[in-house]
PDB file of C-alpha atoms in Angstrom:
ATOM      1  CA  MET A   1     -90.772 166.675 -16.831  1.00  0.00           C
ATOM      2  CA  GLY A   2     -88.544 164.086 -18.583  1.00  0.00           C
ATOM      3  CA  LYS A   3     -88.210 160.407 -17.735  1.00  0.00           C
ATOM      4  CA  ILE A   4     -86.256 159.785 -14.400  1.00  0.00           C
ATOM      5  CA  PHE A   5     -84.683 156.807 -16.127  1.00  0.00           C
ATOM      6  CA  ASP A   6     -84.477 156.208 -19.891  1.00  0.00           C
ATOM      7  CA  PRO A   7     -83.514 152.640 -20.754  1.00  0.00           C
ATOM      8  CA  VAL A   8     -83.752 153.332 -24.588  1.00  0.00           C
ATOM      9  CA  PHE A   9     -80.933 155.998 -24.269  1.00  0.00           C
ATOM     10  CA  MET A  10     -78.975 153.428 -22.280  1.00  0.00           C
ATOM     11  CA  ILE A  11     -79.110 150.837 -25.042  1.00  0.00           C
ATOM     12  CA  HIS A  12     -78.548 153.358 -27.885  1.00  0.00           C
ATOM     13  CA  SER A  13     -75.419 154.449 -25.870  1.00  0.00           C
ATOM     14  CA  PHE A  14     -73.720 151.048 -25.977  1.00  0.00           C
ATOM     15  CA  PRO A  15     -72.169 151.319 -29.524  1.00  0.00           C
ATOM     16  CA  GLU A  16     -70.809 154.627 -28.820  1.00  0.00           C
ATOM     17  CA  VAL A  17     -69.227 153.735 -25.661  1.00  0.00           C
ATOM     18  CA  LEU A  18     -67.750 150.488 -27.306  1.00  0.00           C
ATOM     19  CA  GLN A  19     -65.812 152.484 -29.722  1.00  0.00           C
ATOM     20  CA  ALA A  20     -63.377 153.283 -26.942  1.00  0.00           C
ATOM     21  CA  LEU A  21     -63.132 149.636 -26.017  1.00  0.00           C
ATOM     22  CA  PRO A  22     -60.132 148.840 -28.049  1.00  0.00           C
ATOM     23  CA  THR A  23     -58.057 151.630 -26.231  1.00  0.00           C
ATOM     24  CA  THR A  24     -59.031 150.475 -22.805  1.00  0.00           C
ATOM     25  CA  LEU A  25     -58.189 146.897 -23.726  1.00  0.00           C
ATOM     26  CA  PHE A  26     -54.830 148.043 -25.179  1.00  0.00           C
ATOM     27  CA  ILE A  27     -53.853 149.889 -22.163  1.00  0.00           C
ATOM     28  CA  ALA A  28     -54.780 147.025 -20.080  1.00  0.00           C
ATOM     29  CA  PHE A  29     -52.942 144.413 -21.991  1.00  0.00           C
ATOM     30  CA  MET A  30     -49.794 146.359 -22.514  1.00  0.00           C
ATOM     31  CA  SER A  31     -49.735 147.328 -18.827  1.00  0.00           C
ATOM     32  CA  ALA A  32     -50.263 143.620 -17.694  1.00  0.00           C
ATOM     33  CA  VAL A  33     -47.428 142.217 -19.872  1.00  0.00           C
ATOM     34  CA  ILE A  34     -44.874 145.094 -18.546  1.00  0.00           C
ATOM     35  CA  GLY A  35     -46.238 144.806 -15.160  1.00  0.00           C
ATOM     36  CA  LEU A  36     -45.577 140.941 -15.215  1.00  0.00           C
ATOM     37  CA  VAL A  37     -42.054 141.458 -16.388  1.00  0.00           C
ATOM     38  CA  ILE A  38     -41.481 143.908 -13.579  1.00  0.00           C
ATOM     39  CA  ALA A  39     -43.071 141.643 -11.222  1.00  0.00           C
ATOM     40  CA  PHE A  40     -40.848 138.633 -12.265  1.00  0.00           C
ATOM     41  CA  ILE A  41     -37.753 140.673 -11.702  1.00  0.00           C
ATOM     42  CA  VAL A  42     -38.648 142.131  -8.345  1.00  0.00           C
ATOM     43  CA  SER A  43     -39.948 138.705  -6.922  1.00  0.00           C
ATOM     44  CA  PHE A  44     -36.626 137.116  -7.834  1.00  0.00           C
ATOM     45  CA  ILE A  45     -34.679 139.892  -6.477  1.00  0.00           C
ATOM     46  CA  ARG A  46     -36.550 139.486  -3.185  1.00  0.00           C
ATOM     47  CA  TYR A  47     -36.667 135.769  -3.314  1.00  0.00           C
ATOM     48  CA  ALA A  48     -32.986 135.684  -3.664  1.00  0.00           C
ATOM     49  CA  ASN A  49     -32.721 138.563  -1.226  1.00  0.00           C
ATOM     50  CA  ILE A  50     -29.908 140.202  -3.430  1.00  0.00           C
ATOM     51  CA  ARG A  51     -28.074 142.843  -1.467  1.00  0.00           C
ATOM     52  CA  ILE A  52     -28.621 146.515  -2.202  1.00  0.00           C
ATOM     53  CA  LEU A  53     -31.434 145.526  -4.794  1.00  0.00           C
ATOM     54  CA  SER A  54     -33.733 143.791  -2.348  1.00  0.00           C
ATOM     55  CA  PRO A  55     -34.047 146.884   0.070  1.00  0.00           C
ATOM     56  CA  LEU A  56     -34.832 149.062  -3.185  1.00  0.00           C
ATOM     57  CA  ALA A  57     -37.440 146.670  -3.991  1.00  0.00           C
ATOM     58  CA  LYS A  58     -39.143 146.733  -0.670  1.00  0.00           C
ATOM     59  CA  VAL A  59     -39.119 150.534  -0.812  1.00  0.00           C
ATOM     60  CA  TYR A  60     -40.699 150.361  -4.395  1.00  0.00           C
ATOM     61  CA  ILE A  61     -43.397 147.999  -3.145  1.00  0.00           C
ATOM     62  CA  SER A  62     -44.127 150.134  -0.117  1.00  0.00           C
ATOM     63  CA  PHE A  63     -44.358 153.405  -2.114  1.00  0.00           C
ATOM     64  CA  ILE A  64     -46.900 151.786  -4.446  1.00  0.00           C
ATOM     65  CA  ARG A  65     -48.917 150.370  -1.736  1.00  0.00           C
ATOM     66  CA  GLY A  66     -48.989 153.515   0.098  1.00  0.00           C
ATOM     67  CA  THR A  67     -50.059 156.079  -2.463  1.00  0.00           C
ATOM     68  CA  PRO A  68     -53.176 156.159  -4.606  1.00  0.00           C
ATOM     69  CA  ASP A  69     -53.328 154.980  -8.079  1.00  0.00           C
ATOM     70  CA  LEU A  70     -54.254 158.385  -9.299  1.00  0.00           C
ATOM     71  CA  VAL A  71     -51.312 160.015  -7.844  1.00  0.00           C
ATOM     72  CA  GLN A  72     -49.357 157.572  -9.415  1.00  0.00           C
ATOM     73  CA  ILE A  73     -50.552 158.430 -12.990  1.00  0.00           C
ATOM     74  CA  MET A  74     -50.193 162.017 -12.272  1.00  0.00           C
ATOM     75  CA  LEU A  75     -46.473 161.387 -10.882  1.00  0.00           C
ATOM     76  CA  VAL A  76     -45.761 159.478 -14.289  1.00  0.00           C
ATOM     77  CA  TYR A  77     -47.525 162.029 -16.435  1.00  0.00           C
ATOM     78  CA  TYR A  78     -45.743 165.196 -15.141  1.00  0.00           C
ATOM     79  CA  GLY A  79     -42.525 163.429 -14.112  1.00  0.00           C
ATOM     80  CA  ILE A  80     -41.392 161.852 -17.276  1.00  0.00           C
ATOM     81  CA  PRO A  81     -41.323 165.126 -19.154  1.00  0.00           C
ATOM     82  CA  LEU A  82     -39.433 166.618 -16.506  1.00  0.00           C
ATOM     83  CA  PHE A  83     -37.053 163.655 -16.472  1.00  0.00           C
ATOM     84  CA  LEU A  84     -36.619 164.163 -20.356  1.00  0.00           C
ATOM     85  CA  LYS A  85     -36.044 167.804 -20.112  1.00  0.00           C
ATOM     86  CA  ALA A  86     -33.352 167.261 -17.391  1.00  0.00           C
ATOM     87  CA  ILE A  87     -31.560 164.755 -19.858  1.00  0.00           C
ATOM     88  CA  ASN A  88     -31.761 167.369 -22.661  1.00  0.00           C
ATOM     89  CA  ALA A  89     -30.266 169.962 -20.579  1.00  0.00           C
ATOM     90  CA  LYS A  90     -27.475 167.675 -19.119  1.00  0.00           C
ATOM     91  CA  PHE A  91     -26.341 165.823 -22.160  1.00  0.00           C
ATOM     92  CA  GLY A  92     -27.545 168.142 -25.020  1.00  0.00           C
ATOM     93  CA  THR A  93     -30.024 165.552 -26.512  1.00  0.00           C
ATOM     94  CA  ALA A  94     -33.138 166.500 -28.306  1.00  0.00           C
ATOM     95  CA  PHE A  95     -35.864 164.040 -26.672  1.00  0.00           C
ATOM     96  CA  ASP A  96     -39.243 165.496 -27.780  1.00  0.00           C
ATOM     97  CA  VAL A  97     -41.151 166.012 -24.614  1.00  0.00           C
ATOM     98  CA  ASN A  98     -44.359 167.068 -26.240  1.00  0.00           C
ATOM     99  CA  GLY A  99     -44.114 163.961 -28.637  1.00  0.00           C
ATOM    100  CA  VAL A 100     -44.690 161.254 -25.888  1.00  0.00           C
ATOM    101  CA  PRO A 101     -48.529 160.168 -26.187  1.00  0.00           C
ATOM    102  CA  SER A 102     -50.528 160.170 -23.146  1.00  0.00           C
ATOM    103  CA  ILE A 103     -51.465 156.512 -23.621  1.00  0.00           C
ATOM    104  CA  ALA A 104     -47.576 155.683 -22.854  1.00  0.00           C
ATOM    105  CA  PHE A 105     -47.703 157.583 -19.517  1.00  0.00           C
ATOM    106  CA  ALA A 106     -50.796 155.543 -18.657  1.00  0.00           C
ATOM    107  CA  ILE A 107     -49.237 152.156 -19.768  1.00  0.00           C
ATOM    108  CA  VAL A 108     -45.944 152.912 -17.439  1.00  0.00           C
ATOM    109  CA  ALA A 109     -47.799 154.213 -14.567  1.00  0.00           C
ATOM    110  CA  LEU A 110     -50.353 151.165 -14.399  1.00  0.00           C
ATOM    111  CA  ALA A 111     -47.499 148.764 -15.215  1.00  0.00           C
ATOM    112  CA  ILE A 112     -45.526 150.135 -12.348  1.00  0.00           C
ATOM    113  CA  ASN A 113     -48.501 149.693 -10.073  1.00  0.00           C
ATOM    114  CA  ALA A 114     -49.372 146.264 -11.037  1.00  0.00           C
ATOM    115  CA  GLY A 115     -45.789 145.125 -11.006  1.00  0.00           C
ATOM    116  CA  ALA A 116     -45.494 145.845  -7.242  1.00  0.00           C
ATOM    117  CA  TYR A 117     -48.663 144.017  -6.206  1.00  0.00           C
ATOM    118  CA  MET A 118     -48.021 141.136  -8.656  1.00  0.00           C
ATOM    119  CA  SER A 119     -44.249 140.830  -7.331  1.00  0.00           C
ATOM    120  CA  GLU A 120     -45.491 140.123  -3.890  1.00  0.00           C
ATOM    121  CA  THR A 121     -48.011 137.550  -5.172  1.00  0.00           C
ATOM    122  CA  MET A 122     -45.228 135.815  -7.168  1.00  0.00           C
ATOM    123  CA  ARG A 123     -42.755 136.018  -4.232  1.00  0.00           C
ATOM    124  CA  SER A 124     -45.215 134.522  -1.807  1.00  0.00           C
ATOM    125  CA  SER A 125     -45.947 131.695  -4.379  1.00  0.00           C
ATOM    126  CA  LEU A 126     -42.182 130.964  -4.651  1.00  0.00           C
ATOM    127  CA  LEU A 127     -41.943 130.756  -0.743  1.00  0.00           C
ATOM    128  CA  ALA A 128     -44.962 128.459  -0.772  1.00  0.00           C
ATOM    129  CA  VAL A 129     -43.199 125.681  -2.544  1.00  0.00           C
ATOM    130  CA  ASP A 130     -41.515 123.248  -0.121  1.00  0.00           C
ATOM    131  CA  ALA A 131     -38.027 124.195   0.606  1.00  0.00           C
ATOM    132  CA  GLY A 132     -37.276 120.462   0.668  1.00  0.00           C
ATOM    133  CA  GLN A 133     -37.654 120.311  -3.252  1.00  0.00           C
ATOM    134  CA  LEU A 134     -34.859 122.752  -3.615  1.00  0.00           C
ATOM    135  CA  GLU A 135     -32.715 120.566  -1.577  1.00  0.00           C
ATOM    136  CA  ALA A 136     -33.619 117.635  -3.547  1.00  0.00           C
ATOM    137  CA  CYS A 137     -32.708 119.522  -6.520  1.00  0.00           C
ATOM    138  CA  TYR A 138     -29.169 120.328  -5.009  1.00  0.00           C
ATOM    139  CA  SER A 139     -28.754 116.638  -4.191  1.00  0.00           C
ATOM    140  CA  VAL A 140     -28.898 115.527  -8.005  1.00  0.00           C
ATOM    141  CA  ASN A 141     -26.396 118.328  -8.797  1.00  0.00           C
ATOM    142  CA  MET A 142     -28.919 121.074 -10.145  1.00  0.00           C
ATOM    143  CA  THR A 143     -27.670 124.530  -9.900  1.00  0.00           C
ATOM    144  CA  ARG A 144     -29.878 127.027  -8.268  1.00  0.00           C
ATOM    145  CA  LEU A 145     -31.051 128.584 -11.699  1.00  0.00           C
ATOM    146  CA  GLN A 146     -31.936 125.002 -12.875  1.00  0.00           C
ATOM    147  CA  ALA A 147     -33.876 124.164  -9.850  1.00  0.00           C
ATOM    148  CA  LEU A 148     -35.813 127.332 -10.138  1.00  0.00           C
ATOM    149  CA  ARG A 149     -36.485 126.899 -13.866  1.00  0.00           C
ATOM    150  CA  ARG A 150     -37.270 123.200 -13.889  1.00  0.00           C
ATOM    151  CA  VAL A 151     -38.957 122.577 -10.345  1.00  0.00           C
ATOM    152  CA  ILE A 152     -39.591 125.546  -8.317  1.00  0.00           C
ATOM    153  CA  VAL A 153     -41.113 128.183 -10.881  1.00  0.00           C
ATOM    154  CA  PRO A 154     -43.625 125.518 -12.518  1.00  0.00           C
ATOM    155  CA  GLN A 155     -45.125 124.747  -9.229  1.00  0.00           C
ATOM    156  CA  ALA A 156     -45.131 128.587  -8.061  1.00  0.00           C
ATOM    157  CA  ILE A 157     -47.130 129.506 -11.338  1.00  0.00           C
ATOM    158  CA  GLY A 158     -49.785 127.154 -10.504  1.00  0.00           C
ATOM    159  CA  ILE A 159     -49.981 128.613  -7.107  1.00  0.00           C
ATOM    160  CA  ALA A 160     -49.800 132.322  -8.254  1.00  0.00           C
ATOM    161  CA  ILE A 161     -52.526 132.330 -10.905  1.00  0.00           C
ATOM    162  CA  PRO A 162     -55.667 132.753  -8.900  1.00  0.00           C
ATOM    163  CA  PRO A 163     -54.170 135.869  -7.005  1.00  0.00           C
ATOM    164  CA  LEU A 164     -52.554 137.107 -10.287  1.00  0.00           C
ATOM    165  CA  SER A 165     -56.031 136.852 -11.960  1.00  0.00           C
ATOM    166  CA  ASN A 166     -57.392 139.299  -9.041  1.00  0.00           C
ATOM    167  CA  SER A 167     -54.573 141.648  -9.826  1.00  0.00           C
ATOM    168  CA  LEU A 168     -55.189 141.589 -13.687  1.00  0.00           C
ATOM    169  CA  ILE A 169     -58.933 142.180 -12.977  1.00  0.00           C
ATOM    170  CA  SER A 170     -58.206 145.241 -10.728  1.00  0.00           C
ATOM    171  CA  LEU A 171     -55.773 146.387 -13.509  1.00  0.00           C
ATOM    172  CA  ILE A 172     -58.506 146.451 -16.074  1.00  0.00           C
ATOM    173  CA  LYS A 173     -60.998 148.442 -13.706  1.00  0.00           C
ATOM    174  CA  GLU A 174     -57.956 150.876 -12.886  1.00  0.00           C
ATOM    175  CA  THR A 175     -57.860 151.834 -16.749  1.00  0.00           C
ATOM    176  CA  SER A 176     -60.918 153.908 -15.856  1.00  0.00           C
ATOM    177  CA  LEU A 177     -58.524 156.519 -14.333  1.00  0.00           C
ATOM    178  CA  VAL A 178     -56.782 157.288 -17.415  1.00  0.00           C
ATOM    179  CA  PHE A 179     -59.323 159.637 -18.667  1.00  0.00           C
ATOM    180  CA  THR A 180     -57.700 162.246 -16.282  1.00  0.00           C
ATOM    181  CA  ILE A 181     -54.745 162.523 -18.584  1.00  0.00           C
ATOM    182  CA  SER A 182     -56.773 163.190 -21.704  1.00  0.00           C
ATOM    183  CA  ILE A 183     -57.121 159.616 -22.973  1.00  0.00           C
ATOM    184  CA  ILE A 184     -60.372 158.800 -24.638  1.00  0.00           C
ATOM    185  CA  ASP A 185     -61.048 155.480 -22.993  1.00  0.00           C
ATOM    186  CA  ILE A 186     -64.396 153.846 -21.842  1.00  0.00           C
ATOM    187  CA  MET A 187     -64.810 156.312 -19.186  1.00  0.00           C
ATOM    188  CA  ALA A 188     -63.973 159.372 -21.064  1.00  0.00           C
ATOM    189  CA  GLN A 189     -66.291 158.327 -24.029  1.00  0.00           C
ATOM    190  CA  ALA A 190     -68.902 157.665 -21.592  1.00  0.00           C
ATOM    191  CA  LYS A 191     -68.629 161.214 -20.189  1.00  0.00           C
ATOM    192  CA  ILE A 192     -68.808 162.612 -23.601  1.00  0.00           C
ATOM    193  CA  VAL A 193     -71.986 160.588 -24.568  1.00  0.00           C
ATOM    194  CA  GLY A 194     -73.588 161.345 -21.154  1.00  0.00           C
ATOM    195  CA  SER A 195     -72.870 165.292 -21.294  1.00  0.00           C
ATOM    196  CA  ARG A 196     -75.109 165.573 -24.390  1.00  0.00           C
ATOM    197  CA  SER A 197     -78.232 164.783 -22.694  1.00  0.00           C
ATOM    198  CA  PHE A 198     -77.121 165.017 -18.970  1.00  0.00           C
ATOM    199  CA  ARG A 199     -78.112 161.184 -18.677  1.00  0.00           C
ATOM    200  CA  PHE A 200     -75.063 160.324 -16.448  1.00  0.00           C
ATOM    201  CA  PHE A 201     -76.799 157.485 -14.378  1.00  0.00           C
ATOM    202  CA  GLU A 202     -77.854 155.473 -17.545  1.00  0.00           C
ATOM    203  CA  ILE A 203     -74.210 155.877 -19.074  1.00  0.00           C
ATOM    204  CA  TYR A 204     -72.391 154.968 -15.981  1.00  0.00           C
ATOM    205  CA  VAL A 205     -74.784 151.732 -15.921  1.00  0.00           C
ATOM    206  CA  VAL A 206     -73.525 151.013 -19.381  1.00  0.00           C
ATOM    207  CA  VAL A 207     -69.927 151.599 -18.417  1.00  0.00           C
ATOM    208  CA  SER A 208     -70.445 149.239 -15.527  1.00  0.00           C
ATOM    209  CA  ILE A 209     -71.942 146.451 -17.680  1.00  0.00           C
ATOM    210  CA  ILE A 210     -68.974 146.831 -20.053  1.00  0.00           C
ATOM    211  CA  TYR A 211     -66.513 146.564 -17.423  1.00  0.00           C
ATOM    212  CA  TRP A 212     -68.295 143.546 -15.519  1.00  0.00           C
ATOM    213  CA  VAL A 213     -68.583 141.454 -18.878  1.00  0.00           C
ATOM    214  CA  ILE A 214     -64.752 142.091 -19.708  1.00  0.00           C
ATOM    215  CA  CYS A 215     -63.702 141.120 -16.172  1.00  0.00           C
ATOM    216  CA  ALA A 216     -65.962 138.103 -16.326  1.00  0.00           C
ATOM    217  CA  ILE A 217     -64.437 136.886 -19.548  1.00  0.00           C
ATOM    218  CA  VAL A 218     -60.973 137.443 -18.240  1.00  0.00           C
ATOM    219  CA  ALA A 219     -61.890 135.692 -14.968  1.00  0.00           C
ATOM    220  CA  PHE A 220     -63.269 132.771 -16.855  1.00  0.00           C
ATOM    221  CA  ALA A 221     -60.186 132.815 -19.333  1.00  0.00           C
ATOM    222  CA  LEU A 222     -57.507 132.655 -16.458  1.00  0.00           C
ATOM    223  CA  SER A 223     -59.602 129.992 -14.480  1.00  0.00           C
ATOM    224  CA  LYS A 224     -58.863 127.737 -17.600  1.00  0.00           C
ATOM    225  CA  VAL A 225     -55.164 128.822 -17.466  1.00  0.00           C
ATOM    226  CA  GLU A 226     -55.147 127.761 -13.864  1.00  0.00           C
ATOM    227  CA  VAL A 227     -56.424 124.332 -14.561  1.00  0.00           C
ATOM    228  CA  TYR A 228     -53.883 123.918 -17.522  1.00  0.00           C
ATOM    229  CA  ALA A 229     -51.039 125.123 -15.139  1.00  0.00           C
ATOM    230  CA  ARG A 230     -51.816 122.674 -12.422  1.00  0.00           C
ATOM    231  CA  ARG A 231     -52.798 119.854 -14.584  1.00  0.00           C
ATOM    232  CA  TYR A 232     -49.544 117.647 -13.342  1.00  0.00           C
ATOM    233  CA  GLU A 233     -50.474 118.121  -9.707  1.00  0.00           C
ATOM    234  CA  ARG A 234     -51.265 114.979  -7.945  1.00  0.00           C
ATOM    235  CA  LYS A 235     -55.074 114.346  -7.372  1.00  0.00           C
ATOM    236  CA  VAL A 236     -55.875 113.419  -3.646  1.00  0.00           C
ATOM    237  CA  ASP A 237     -59.053 111.004  -3.594  1.00  0.00           C
ATOM    238  CA  LYS A 238     -61.661 112.180  -1.216  1.00  0.00           C
TER     239      LYS A 238
END
């Protein structure tokens, strides 16, 4: 009878699993950047209550919140090729449906998901800034855009960073789902390594440690960003 738990195998598995770390980090980084752009656009649409666009933004957020992440990945993975085929049939274009890499589908799906959650964080942060400051900006002849850019948004960013940090950490963990669309990320690499000896418990301990360390580093870095972003806030003596 073999060992119930093999720490030596676990230690030796780290280098092999870490080979897929760049793929995981790339997906997380690109999804975060695109997700933040989506979040900024959607949050301002809802904050300004733009007609037609604001209700559409609400539907988008509601759909993302109400469906599993894995389902969203599958919808993008199977939906984009159908969309490209429909464009080719309609307009006679020649988009290479099979030429789109799986990693692109993963980034799009995770960015759409993250954008919905982060947009609500940004909108609530904009609303948290005292409305009187906007009126004060108008009193010195600032336009709405100038007031947002110079006064409201800088304060909202400081408020938004802690919940945005949680969203970014969640995004990193959600990359563990992309192995379902044939991407060799940390999870997929772990399954490959674990299947050789059927030491799946040990290999998932390795995966847990890797994700934990990554998230801890990101959380630490974002805490420093928060301190920098809020450096001009008035300190209240205790």
